[in-house]
C-alpha cells in the first residue's frame, strides 16, 4: 500500500486521513478584541460622556447647586424691611446672607445693575414677632420665640419669568435667663440664616 504524508494529511490508497497538528509552543491564539476590563472601561467612558451630554449643556453644578448655564450674573437687591421690629438692620443681615450663598457658593457673578443681570433676587421682611413661649411660677417669661417672615422673588430677566415666588417663615426660641440665656438678636440671626438657606435651596434645586 502506498502511503504519502504532507502538511498533516496522510493518504493511504484511496483513503485520506486528516491528522490534527499541534501549534508550536511559541504560538498563541489571537487575543479577544475586548477583555473584561477593557469592556468595563469602555462602558464607563460611554456613560460619563452621556451624562456630560445630558447635563453639561444646560446646567452647571457648584457645591451641589444647580444653575442653568445661561445664568452667569445676578443682582441681589437690598432686602426691604416692612416690620416694626426694634432690632437693628435685620434687612441688611438677610441681604448679606443671601449674597454669601448665591455669590460665594455658586459661579454667579454679582452685578449692581438689575437690567443687565441674568437673574434678580429681591426680598422683603413682612413679619417680626418676639413672644413668650414659657413662663415661670411667678408669671415671668423664661423663654421667648422670635418669628420672621420674608417674601422672596427670584426672576430670570431674559424671559421675565419668576423662578421663585414664595414666603418663608422661620422661628427660633431663646432663654431669657439662666446659663443658656440669649438675646432676641441671637435668635433673629438664626432665623435669618434658616431663611437664607431655604431660599438658596429652593432657587438652586427646582430644575
JSON list of C-alpha atoms in Angstrom, two decimals:
[
{"chain": "A", "resi": 1, "resn": "UNK", "atom": "CA", "xyz": [0.00, 0.00, 0.00]},
{"chain": "A", "resi": 2, "resn": "UNK", "atom": "CA", "xyz": [1.32, 3.38, -0.97]},
{"chain": "A", "resi": 3, "resn": "UNK", "atom": "CA", "xyz": [1.41, 5.89, 1.77]},
{"chain": "A", "resi": 4, "resn": "UNK", "atom": "CA", "xyz": [2.36, 9.55, 1.45]},
{"chain": "A", "resi": 5, "resn": "UNK", "atom": "CA", "xyz": [2.39, 12.32, 4.04]},
{"chain": "A", "resi": 6, "resn": "UNK", "atom": "CA", "xyz": [2.20, 16.11, 3.61]},
{"chain": "A", "resi": 7, "resn": "UNK", "atom": "CA", "xyz": [1.13, 19.01, 5.86]},
{"chain": "A", "resi": 8, "resn": "UNK", "atom": "CA", "xyz": [-0.65, 16.81, 8.29]},
{"chain": "A", "resi": 9, "resn": "UNK", "atom": "CA", "xyz": [-2.53, 14.84, 5.58]},
{"chain": "A", "resi": 10, "resn": "UNK", "atom": "CA", "xyz": [-1.85, 11.13, 5.20]},
{"chain": "A", "resi": 11, "resn": "UNK", "atom": "CA", "xyz": [-3.07, 9.26, 2.16]},
{"chain": "A", "resi": 12, "resn": "UNK", "atom": "CA", "xyz": [-3.49, 5.54, 2.25]},
{"chain": "A", "resi": 13, "resn": "UNK", "atom": "CA", "xyz": [-4.60, 4.25, -1.04]},
{"chain": "A", "resi": 14, "resn": "UNK", "atom": "CA", "xyz": [-7.89, 5.92, -1.84]},
{"chain": "A", "resi": 15, "resn": "UNK", "atom": "CA", "xyz": [-8.46, 6.86, 1.79]},
{"chain": "A", "resi": 16, "resn": "UNK", "atom": "CA", "xyz": [-7.44, 10.27, 3.02]},
{"chain": "A", "resi": 17, "resn": "UNK", "atom": "CA", "xyz": [-6.97, 10.94, 6.68]},
{"chain": "A", "resi": 18, "resn": "UNK", "atom": "CA", "xyz": [-6.56, 14.45, 8.07]},
{"chain": "A", "resi": 19, "resn": "UNK", "atom": "CA", "xyz": [-4.45, 14.48, 11.19]},
{"chain": "A", "resi": 20, "resn": "UNK", "atom": "CA", "xyz": [-4.55, 17.15, 13.85]},
{"chain": "A", "resi": 21, "resn": "UNK", "atom": "CA", "xyz": [-1.34, 19.09, 14.23]},
{"chain": "A", "resi": 22, "resn": "UNK", "atom": "CA", "xyz": [-0.40, 20.96, 17.33]},
{"chain": "A", "resi": 23, "resn": "UNK", "atom": "CA", "xyz": [0.66, 24.61, 17.29]},
{"chain": "A", "resi": 24, "resn": "UNK", "atom": "CA", "xyz": [4.29, 25.36, 18.02]},
{"chain": "A", "resi": 25, "resn": "UNK", "atom": "CA", "xyz": [4.97, 26.09, 21.65]},
{"chain": "A", "resi": 26, "resn": "UNK", "atom": "CA", "xyz": [5.67, 29.76, 20.88]},
{"chain": "A", "resi": 27, "resn": "UNK", "atom": "CA", "xyz": [2.37, 30.36, 19.07]},
{"chain": "A", "resi": 28, "resn": "UNK", "atom": "CA", "xyz": [-0.65, 31.78, 20.87]},
{"chain": "A", "resi": 29, "resn": "UNK", "atom": "CA", "xyz": [-4.30, 32.05, 19.83]},
{"chain": "A", "resi": 30, "resn": "UNK", "atom": "CA", "xyz": [-5.40, 35.57, 18.81]},
{"chain": "A", "resi": 31, "resn": "UNK", "atom": "CA", "xyz": [-6.39, 37.73, 21.77]},
{"chain": "A", "resi": 32, "resn": "UNK", "atom": "CA", "xyz": [-10.04, 38.82, 22.02]},
{"chain": "A", "resi": 33, "resn": "UNK", "atom": "CA", "xyz": [-10.75, 42.34, 20.81]},
{"chain": "A", "resi": 34, "resn": "UNK", "atom": "CA", "xyz": [-12.11, 43.44, 24.21]},
{"chain": "A", "resi": 35, "resn": "UNK", "atom": "CA", "xyz": [-11.18, 41.92, 27.53]},
{"chain": "A", "resi": 36, "resn": "UNK", "atom": "CA", "xyz": [-13.47, 42.11, 30.53]},
{"chain": "A", "resi": 37, "resn": "UNK", "atom": "CA", "xyz": [-11.54, 45.06, 31.95]},
{"chain": "A", "resi": 38, "resn": "UNK", "atom": "CA", "xyz": [-11.44, 46.97, 28.66]},
{"chain": "A", "resi": 39, "resn": "UNK", "atom": "CA", "xyz": [-15.19, 46.48, 28.20]},
{"chain": "A", "resi": 40, "resn": "UNK", "atom": "CA", "xyz": [-15.76, 47.86, 31.71]},
{"chain": "A", "resi": 41, "resn": "UNK", "atom": "CA", "xyz": [-13.60, 50.91, 30.99]},
{"chain": "A", "resi": 42, "resn": "UNK", "atom": "CA", "xyz": [-15.33, 51.46, 27.64]},
{"chain": "A", "resi": 43, "resn": "UNK", "atom": "CA", "xyz": [-18.76, 51.42, 29.29]},
{"chain": "A", "resi": 44, "resn": "UNK", "atom": "CA", "xyz": [-17.57, 53.81, 32.00]},
{"chain": "A", "resi": 45, "resn": "UNK", "atom": "CA", "xyz": [-16.30, 56.27, 29.40]},
{"chain": "A", "resi": 46, "resn": "UNK", "atom": "CA", "xyz": [-19.53, 55.97, 27.43]},
{"chain": "A", "resi": 47, "resn": "UNK", "atom": "CA", "xyz": [-21.73, 56.60, 30.48]},
{"chain": "A", "resi": 48, "resn": "UNK", "atom": "CA", "xyz": [-19.62, 59.57, 31.55]},
{"chain": "A", "resi": 49, "resn": "UNK", "atom": "CA", "xyz": [-19.89, 61.10, 28.09]},
{"chain": "A", "resi": 50, "resn": "UNK", "atom": "CA", "xyz": [-23.64, 60.52, 28.11]},
{"chain": "A", "resi": 51, "resn": "UNK", "atom": "CA", "xyz": [-24.07, 62.22, 31.48]},
{"chain": "A", "resi": 52, "resn": "UNK", "atom": "CA", "xyz": [-21.97, 65.17, 30.39]},
{"chain": "A", "resi": 53, "resn": "UNK", "atom": "CA", "xyz": [-24.04, 65.45, 27.25]},
{"chain": "A", "resi": 54, "resn": "UNK", "atom": "CA", "xyz": [-27.28, 65.48, 29.21]},
{"chain": "A", "resi": 55, "resn": "UNK", "atom": "CA", "xyz": [-26.26, 67.87, 31.96]},
{"chain": "A", "resi": 56, "resn": "UNK", "atom": "CA", "xyz": [-23.24, 69.81, 30.80]},
{"chain": "A", "resi": 57, "resn": "UNK", "atom": "CA", "xyz": [-25.05, 71.60, 28.03]},
{"chain": "A", "resi": 58, "resn": "UNK", "atom": "CA", "xyz": [-27.75, 73.15, 30.20]},
{"chain": "A", "resi": 59, "resn": "UNK", "atom": "CA", "xyz": [-26.59, 73.33, 33.81]},
{"chain": "A", "resi": 60, "resn": "UNK", "atom": "CA", "xyz": [-23.53, 73.60, 35.94]},
{"chain": "A", "resi": 61, "resn": "UNK", "atom": "CA", "xyz": [-23.17, 72.41, 39.49]},
{"chain": "A", "resi": 62, "resn": "UNK", "atom": "CA", "xyz": [-21.12, 74.04, 42.21]},
{"chain": "A", "resi": 63, "resn": "UNK", "atom": "CA", "xyz": [-21.29, 72.78, 45.79]},
{"chain": "A", "resi": 64, "resn": "UNK", "atom": "CA", "xyz": [-24.48, 70.94, 44.95]},
{"chain": "A", "resi": 65, "resn": "UNK", "atom": "CA", "xyz": [-26.25, 73.98, 43.49]},
{"chain": "A", "resi": 66, "resn": "UNK", "atom": "CA", "xyz": [-27.73, 73.51, 40.03]},
{"chain": "A", "resi": 67, "resn": "UNK", "atom": "CA", "xyz": [-27.62, 76.72, 37.98]},
{"chain": "A", "resi": 68, "resn": "UNK", "atom": "CA", "xyz": [-28.61, 76.95, 34.27]},
{"chain": "A", "resi": 69, "resn": "UNK", "atom": "CA", "xyz": [-25.61, 77.69, 32.07]},
{"chain": "A", "resi": 70, "resn": "UNK", "atom": "CA", "xyz": [-27.24, 80.81, 30.66]},
{"chain": "A", "resi": 71, "resn": "UNK", "atom": "CA", "xyz": [-27.35, 82.34, 34.13]},
{"chain": "A", "resi": 72, "resn": "UNK", "atom": "CA", "xyz": [-23.97, 83.93, 34.68]},
{"chain": "A", "resi": 73, "resn": "UNK", "atom": "CA", "xyz": [-24.75, 87.15, 36.58]},
{"chain": "A", "resi": 74, "resn": "UNK", "atom": "CA", "xyz": [-27.05, 88.06, 39.46]},
{"chain": "A", "resi": 75, "resn": "UNK", "atom": "CA", "xyz": [-28.30, 91.21, 41.12]},
{"chain": "A", "resi": 76, "resn": "UNK", "atom": "CA", "xyz": [-29.34, 90.90, 44.76]},
{"chain": "A", "resi": 77, "resn": "UNK", "atom": "CA", "xyz": [-31.48, 93.90, 45.58]},
{"chain": "A", "resi": 78, "resn": "UNK", "atom": "CA", "xyz": [-31.09, 95.09, 49.20]},
{"chain": "A", "resi": 79, "resn": "UNK", "atom": "CA", "xyz": [-33.83, 93.49, 51.30]},
{"chain": "A", "resi": 80, "resn": "UNK", "atom": "CA", "xyz": [-36.63, 95.79, 52.44]},
{"chain": "A", "resi": 81, "resn": "UNK", "atom": "CA", "xyz": [-37.97, 95.83, 55.99]},
{"chain": "A", "resi": 82, "resn": "UNK", "atom": "CA", "xyz": [-41.71, 96.37, 56.39]},
{"chain": "A", "resi": 83, "resn": "UNK", "atom": "CA", "xyz": [-41.82, 95.17, 60.01]},
{"chain": "A", "resi": 84, "resn": "UNK", "atom": "CA", "xyz": [-41.95, 97.16, 63.24]},
{"chain": "A", "resi": 85, "resn": "UNK", "atom": "CA", "xyz": [-39.01, 95.29, 64.76]},
{"chain": "A", "resi": 86, "resn": "UNK", "atom": "CA", "xyz": [-36.80, 97.23, 67.12]},
{"chain": "A", "resi": 87, "resn": "UNK", "atom": "CA", "xyz": [-33.81, 95.08, 66.19]},
{"chain": "A", "resi": 88, "resn": "UNK", "atom": "CA", "xyz": [-31.22, 96.89, 64.16]},
{"chain": "A", "resi": 89, "resn": "UNK", "atom": "CA", "xyz": [-30.57, 96.12, 60.47]},
{"chain": "A", "resi": 90, "resn": "UNK", "atom": "CA", "xyz": [-32.43, 92.85, 60.03]},
{"chain": "A", "resi": 91, "resn": "UNK", "atom": "CA", "xyz": [-32.75, 93.63, 56.32]},
{"chain": "A", "resi": 92, "resn": "UNK", "atom": "CA", "xyz": [-29.02, 94.21, 55.94]},
{"chain": "A", "resi": 93, "resn": "UNK", "atom": "CA", "xyz": [-28.23, 90.92, 57.66]},
{"chain": "A", "resi": 94, "resn": "UNK", "atom": "CA", "xyz": [-30.52, 88.96, 55.34]},
{"chain": "A", "resi": 95, "resn": "UNK", "atom": "CA", "xyz": [-29.06, 90.73, 52.29]},
{"chain": "A", "resi": 96, "resn": "UNK", "atom": "CA", "xyz": [-25.55, 89.72, 53.37]},
{"chain": "A", "resi": 97, "resn": "UNK", "atom": "CA", "xyz": [-26.61, 86.12, 53.98]},
{"chain": "A", "resi": 98, "resn": "UNK", "atom": "CA", "xyz": [-28.18, 85.87, 50.52]},
{"chain": "A", "resi": 99, "resn": "UNK", "atom": "CA", "xyz": [-25.04, 87.34, 48.95]},
{"chain": "A", "resi": 100, "resn": "UNK", "atom": "CA", "xyz": [-22.92, 84.78, 50.74]},
{"chain": "A", "resi": 101, "resn": "UNK", "atom": "CA", "xyz": [-24.96, 81.89, 49.41]},
{"chain": "A", "resi": 102, "resn": "UNK", "atom": "CA", "xyz": [-25.71, 82.96, 45.84]},
{"chain": "A", "resi": 103, "resn": "UNK", "atom": "CA", "xyz": [-22.32, 84.52, 45.08]},
{"chain": "A", "resi": 104, "resn": "UNK", "atom": "CA", "xyz": [-19.79, 82.67, 47.21]},
{"chain": "A", "resi": 105, "resn": "UNK", "atom": "CA", "xyz": [-21.35, 79.22, 46.79]},
{"chain": "A", "resi": 106, "resn": "UNK", "atom": "CA", "xyz": [-22.06, 79.40, 43.05]},
{"chain": "A", "resi": 107, "resn": "UNK", "atom": "CA", "xyz": [-20.36, 80.71, 39.94]},
{"chain": "A", "resi": 108, "resn": "UNK", "atom": "CA", "xyz": [-22.86, 83.54, 39.62]},
{"chain": "A", "resi": 109, "resn": "UNK", "atom": "CA", "xyz": [-21.18, 86.93, 39.36]},
{"chain": "A", "resi": 110, "resn": "UNK", "atom": "CA", "xyz": [-22.71, 89.77, 41.38]},
{"chain": "A", "resi": 111, "resn": "UNK", "atom": "CA", "xyz": [-23.51, 92.97, 39.48]},
{"chain": "A", "resi": 112, "resn": "UNK", "atom": "CA", "xyz": [-25.42, 96.03, 40.67]},
{"chain": "A", "resi": 113, "resn": "UNK", "atom": "CA", "xyz": [-27.43, 96.79, 37.52]},
{"chain": "A", "resi": 114, "resn": "UNK", "atom": "CA", "xyz": [-30.57, 94.64, 37.59]},
{"chain": "A", "resi": 115, "resn": "UNK", "atom": "CA", "xyz": [-31.26, 95.44, 33.92]},
{"chain": "A", "resi": 116, "resn": "UNK", "atom": "CA", "xyz": [-28.04, 93.70, 32.88]},
{"chain": "A", "resi": 117, "resn": "UNK", "atom": "CA", "xyz": [-28.20, 90.71, 35.23]},
{"chain": "A", "resi": 118, "resn": "UNK", "atom": "CA", "xyz": [-29.36, 87.28, 34.10]},
{"chain": "A", "resi": 119, "resn": "UNK", "atom": "CA", "xyz": [-31.28, 86.76, 37.36]},
{"chain": "A", "resi": 120, "resn": "UNK", "atom": "CA", "xyz": [-32.53, 89.17, 40.01]},
{"chain": "A", "resi": 121, "resn": "UNK", "atom": "CA", "xyz": [-33.24, 88.30, 43.65]},
{"chain": "A", "resi": 122, "resn": "UNK", "atom": "CA", "xyz": [-35.47, 90.54, 45.76]},
{"chain": "A", "resi": 123, "resn": "UNK", "atom": "CA", "xyz": [-36.74, 90.18, 49.32]},
{"chain": "A", "resi": 124, "resn": "UNK", "atom": "CA", "xyz": [-38.89, 91.95, 51.87]},
{"chain": "A", "resi": 125, "resn": "UNK", "atom": "CA", "xyz": [-39.35, 91.28, 55.59]},
{"chain": "A", "resi": 126, "resn": "UNK", "atom": "CA", "xyz": [-43.08, 91.35, 56.27]},
{"chain": "A", "resi": 127, "resn": "UNK", "atom": "CA", "xyz": [-43.43, 89.99, 59.80]},
{"chain": "A", "resi": 128, "resn": "UNK", "atom": "CA", "xyz": [-41.42, 90.02, 63.01]},
{"chain": "A", "resi": 129, "resn": "UNK", "atom": "CA", "xyz": [-42.57, 88.87, 66.44]},
{"chain": "A", "resi": 130, "resn": "UNK", "atom": "CA", "xyz": [-40.90, 88.17, 69.77]},
{"chain": "A", "resi": 131, "resn": "UNK", "atom": "CA", "xyz": [-43.34, 86.48, 72.13]},
{"chain": "A", "resi": 132, "resn": "UNK", "atom": "CA", "xyz": [-43.11, 84.41, 75.34]},
{"chain": "A", "resi": 133, "resn": "UNK", "atom": "CA", "xyz": [-43.47, 80.67, 74.99]},
{"chain": "A", "resi": 134, "resn": "UNK", "atom": "CA", "xyz": [-42.73, 79.69, 78.59]},
{"chain": "A", "resi": 135, "resn": "UNK", "atom": "CA", "xyz": [-43.41, 81.39, 81.94]},
{"chain": "A", "resi": 136, "resn": "UNK", "atom": "CA", "xyz": [-42.30, 80.67, 85.48]},
{"chain": "A", "resi": 137, "resn": "UNK", "atom": "CA", "xyz": [-44.44, 80.25, 88.60]},
{"chain": "A", "resi": 138, "resn": "UNK", "atom": "CA", "xyz": [-44.44, 83.97, 89.24]},
{"chain": "A", "resi": 139, "resn": "UNK", "atom": "CA", "xyz": [-45.71, 84.52, 85.70]},
{"chain": "A", "resi": 140, "resn": "UNK", "atom": "CA", "xyz": [-42.46, 85.83, 84.39]},
{"chain": "A", "resi": 141, "resn": "UNK", "atom": "CA", "xyz": [-41.40, 84.77, 80.90]},
{"chain": "A", "resi": 142, "resn": "UNK", "atom": "CA", "xyz": [-38.45, 82.38, 80.87]},
{"chain": "A", "resi": 143, "resn": "UNK", "atom": "CA", "xyz": [-38.35, 81.67, 77.14]},
{"chain": "A", "resi": 144, "resn": "UNK", "atom": "CA", "xyz": [-39.30, 83.69, 74.08]},
{"chain": "A", "resi": 145, "resn": "UNK", "atom": "CA", "xyz": [-39.68, 82.83, 70.41]},
{"chain": "A", "resi": 146, "resn": "UNK", "atom": "CA", "xyz": [-38.64, 85.05, 67.51]},
{"chain": "A", "resi": 147, "resn": "UNK", "atom": "CA", "xyz": [-40.57, 84.58, 64.27]},
{"chain": "A", "resi": 148, "resn": "UNK", "atom": "CA", "xyz": [-39.69, 86.28, 60.99]},
{"chain": "A", "resi": 149, "resn": "UNK", "atom": "CA", "xyz": [-41.42, 86.07, 57.61]},
{"chain": "A", "resi": 150, "resn": "UNK", "atom": "CA", "xyz": [-39.90, 87.21, 54.32]},
{"chain": "A", "resi": 151, "resn": "UNK", "atom": "CA", "xyz": [-41.29, 87.45, 50.80]},
{"chain": "A", "resi": 152, "resn": "UNK", "atom": "CA", "xyz": [-38.71, 86.43, 48.19]},
{"chain": "A", "resi": 153, "resn": "UNK", "atom": "CA", "xyz": [-38.73, 86.57, 44.40]},
{"chain": "A", "resi": 154, "resn": "UNK", "atom": "CA", "xyz": [-36.13, 85.17, 42.04]},
{"chain": "A", "resi": 155, "resn": "UNK", "atom": "CA", "xyz": [-36.61, 86.28, 38.44]},
{"chain": "A", "resi": 156, "resn": "UNK", "atom": "CA", "xyz": [-34.94, 85.47, 35.11]},
{"chain": "A", "resi": 157, "resn": "UNK", "atom": "CA", "xyz": [-34.64, 88.74, 33.22]},
{"chain": "A", "resi": 158, "resn": "UNK", "atom": "CA", "xyz": [-34.38, 87.45, 29.65]},
{"chain": "A", "resi": 159, "resn": "UNK", "atom": "CA", "xyz": [-37.65, 85.51, 29.82]},
{"chain": "A", "resi": 160, "resn": "UNK", "atom": "CA", "xyz": [-39.11, 87.80, 32.51]},
{"chain": "A", "resi": 161, "resn": "UNK", "atom": "CA", "xyz": [-40.27, 84.68, 34.37]},
{"chain": "A", "resi": 162, "resn": "UNK", "atom": "CA", "xyz": [-40.44, 84.10, 38.10]},
{"chain": "A", "resi": 163, "resn": "UNK", "atom": "CA", "xyz": [-38.24, 81.18, 39.07]},
{"chain": "A", "resi": 164, "resn": "UNK", "atom": "CA", "xyz": [-39.21, 81.55, 42.71]},
{"chain": "A", "resi": 165, "resn": "UNK", "atom": "CA", "xyz": [-42.03, 83.47, 44.40]},
{"chain": "A", "resi": 166, "resn": "UNK", "atom": "CA", "xyz": [-42.65, 82.41, 47.97]},
{"chain": "A", "resi": 167, "resn": "UNK", "atom": "CA", "xyz": [-42.97, 83.50, 51.59]},
{"chain": "A", "resi": 168, "resn": "UNK", "atom": "CA", "xyz": [-40.54, 82.00, 54.10]},
{"chain": "A", "resi": 169, "resn": "UNK", "atom": "CA", "xyz": [-41.30, 81.86, 57.82]},
{"chain": "A", "resi": 170, "resn": "UNK", "atom": "CA", "xyz": [-38.86, 80.61, 60.42]},
{"chain": "A", "resi": 171, "resn": "UNK", "atom": "CA", "xyz": [-38.84, 80.65, 64.24]},
{"chain": "A", "resi": 172, "resn": "UNK", "atom": "CA", "xyz": [-36.24, 80.27, 66.97]},
{"chain": "A", "resi": 173, "resn": "UNK", "atom": "CA", "xyz": [-36.66, 80.13, 70.75]},
{"chain": "A", "resi": 174, "resn": "UNK", "atom": "CA", "xyz": [-34.20, 81.57, 73.24]},
{"chain": "A", "resi": 175, "resn": "UNK", "atom": "CA", "xyz": [-33.86, 81.50, 77.02]},
{"chain": "A", "resi": 176, "resn": "UNK", "atom": "CA", "xyz": [-34.25, 84.77, 78.89]},
{"chain": "A", "resi": 177, "resn": "UNK", "atom": "CA", "xyz": [-32.33, 83.72, 81.96]},
{"chain": "A", "resi": 178, "resn": "UNK", "atom": "CA", "xyz": [-30.05, 81.01, 83.27]},
{"chain": "A", "resi": 179, "resn": "UNK", "atom": "CA", "xyz": [-26.90, 79.52, 81.84]},
{"chain": "A", "resi": 180, "resn": "UNK", "atom": "CA", "xyz": [-28.17, 79.39, 78.25]},
{"chain": "A", "resi": 181, "resn": "UNK", "atom": "CA", "xyz": [-29.60, 82.90, 78.21]},
{"chain": "A", "resi": 182, "resn": "UNK", "atom": "CA", "xyz": [-29.58, 84.60, 74.83]},
{"chain": "A", "resi": 183, "resn": "UNK", "atom": "CA", "xyz": [-30.98, 87.72, 73.26]},
{"chain": "A", "resi": 184, "resn": "UNK", "atom": "CA", "xyz": [-33.64, 88.34, 70.64]},
{"chain": "A", "resi": 185, "resn": "UNK", "atom": "CA", "xyz": [-30.84, 89.39, 68.28]},
{"chain": "A", "resi": 186, "resn": "UNK", "atom": "CA", "xyz": [-29.17, 85.98, 68.67]},
{"chain": "A", "resi": 187, "resn": "UNK", "atom": "CA", "xyz": [-32.42, 84.20, 67.84]},
{"chain": "A", "resi": 188, "resn": "UNK", "atom": "CA", "xyz": [-33.12, 86.54, 64.93]},
{"chain": "A", "resi": 189, "resn": "UNK", "atom": "CA", "xyz": [-29.72, 85.76, 63.46]},
{"chain": "A", "resi": 190, "resn": "UNK", "atom": "CA", "xyz": [-30.50, 82.03, 63.48]},
{"chain": "A", "resi": 191, "resn": "UNK", "atom": "CA", "xyz": [-33.90, 82.70, 61.88]},
{"chain": "A", "resi": 192, "resn": "UNK", "atom": "CA", "xyz": [-32.37, 84.76, 59.07]},
{"chain": "A", "resi": 193, "resn": "UNK", "atom": "CA", "xyz": [-29.74, 82.06, 58.47]},
{"chain": "A", "resi": 194, "resn": "UNK", "atom": "CA", "xyz": [-32.50, 79.48, 58.10]},
{"chain": "A", "resi": 195, "resn": "UNK", "atom": "CA", "xyz": [-34.48, 81.70, 55.74]},
{"chain": "A", "resi": 196, "resn": "UNK", "atom": "CA", "xyz": [-31.42, 82.28, 53.56]},
{"chain": "A", "resi": 197, "resn": "UNK", "atom": "CA", "xyz": [-30.69, 78.54, 53.48]},
{"chain": "A", "resi": 198, "resn": "UNK", "atom": "CA", "xyz": [-34.27, 77.74, 52.45]},
{"chain": "A", "resi": 199, "resn": "UNK", "atom": "CA", "xyz": [-34.29, 80.38, 49.70]},
{"chain": "A", "resi": 200, "resn": "UNK", "atom": "CA", "xyz": [-30.97, 79.17, 48.31]},
{"chain": "A", "resi": 201, "resn": "UNK", "atom": "CA", "xyz": [-32.04, 75.52, 48.36]},
{"chain": "A", "resi": 202, "resn": "UNK", "atom": "CA", "xyz": [-35.30, 76.25, 46.53]},
{"chain": "A", "resi": 203, "resn": "UNK", "atom": "CA", "xyz": [-33.71, 78.56, 43.96]},
{"chain": "A", "resi": 204, "resn": "UNK", "atom": "CA", "xyz": [-30.94, 76.13, 43.03]},
{"chain": "A", "resi": 205, "resn": "UNK", "atom": "CA", "xyz": [-32.79, 72.81, 43.08]},
{"chain": "A", "resi": 206, "resn": "UNK", "atom": "CA", "xyz": [-36.04, 73.47, 41.20]},
{"chain": "A", "resi": 207, "resn": "UNK", "atom": "CA", "xyz": [-34.66, 72.46, 37.79]}
]
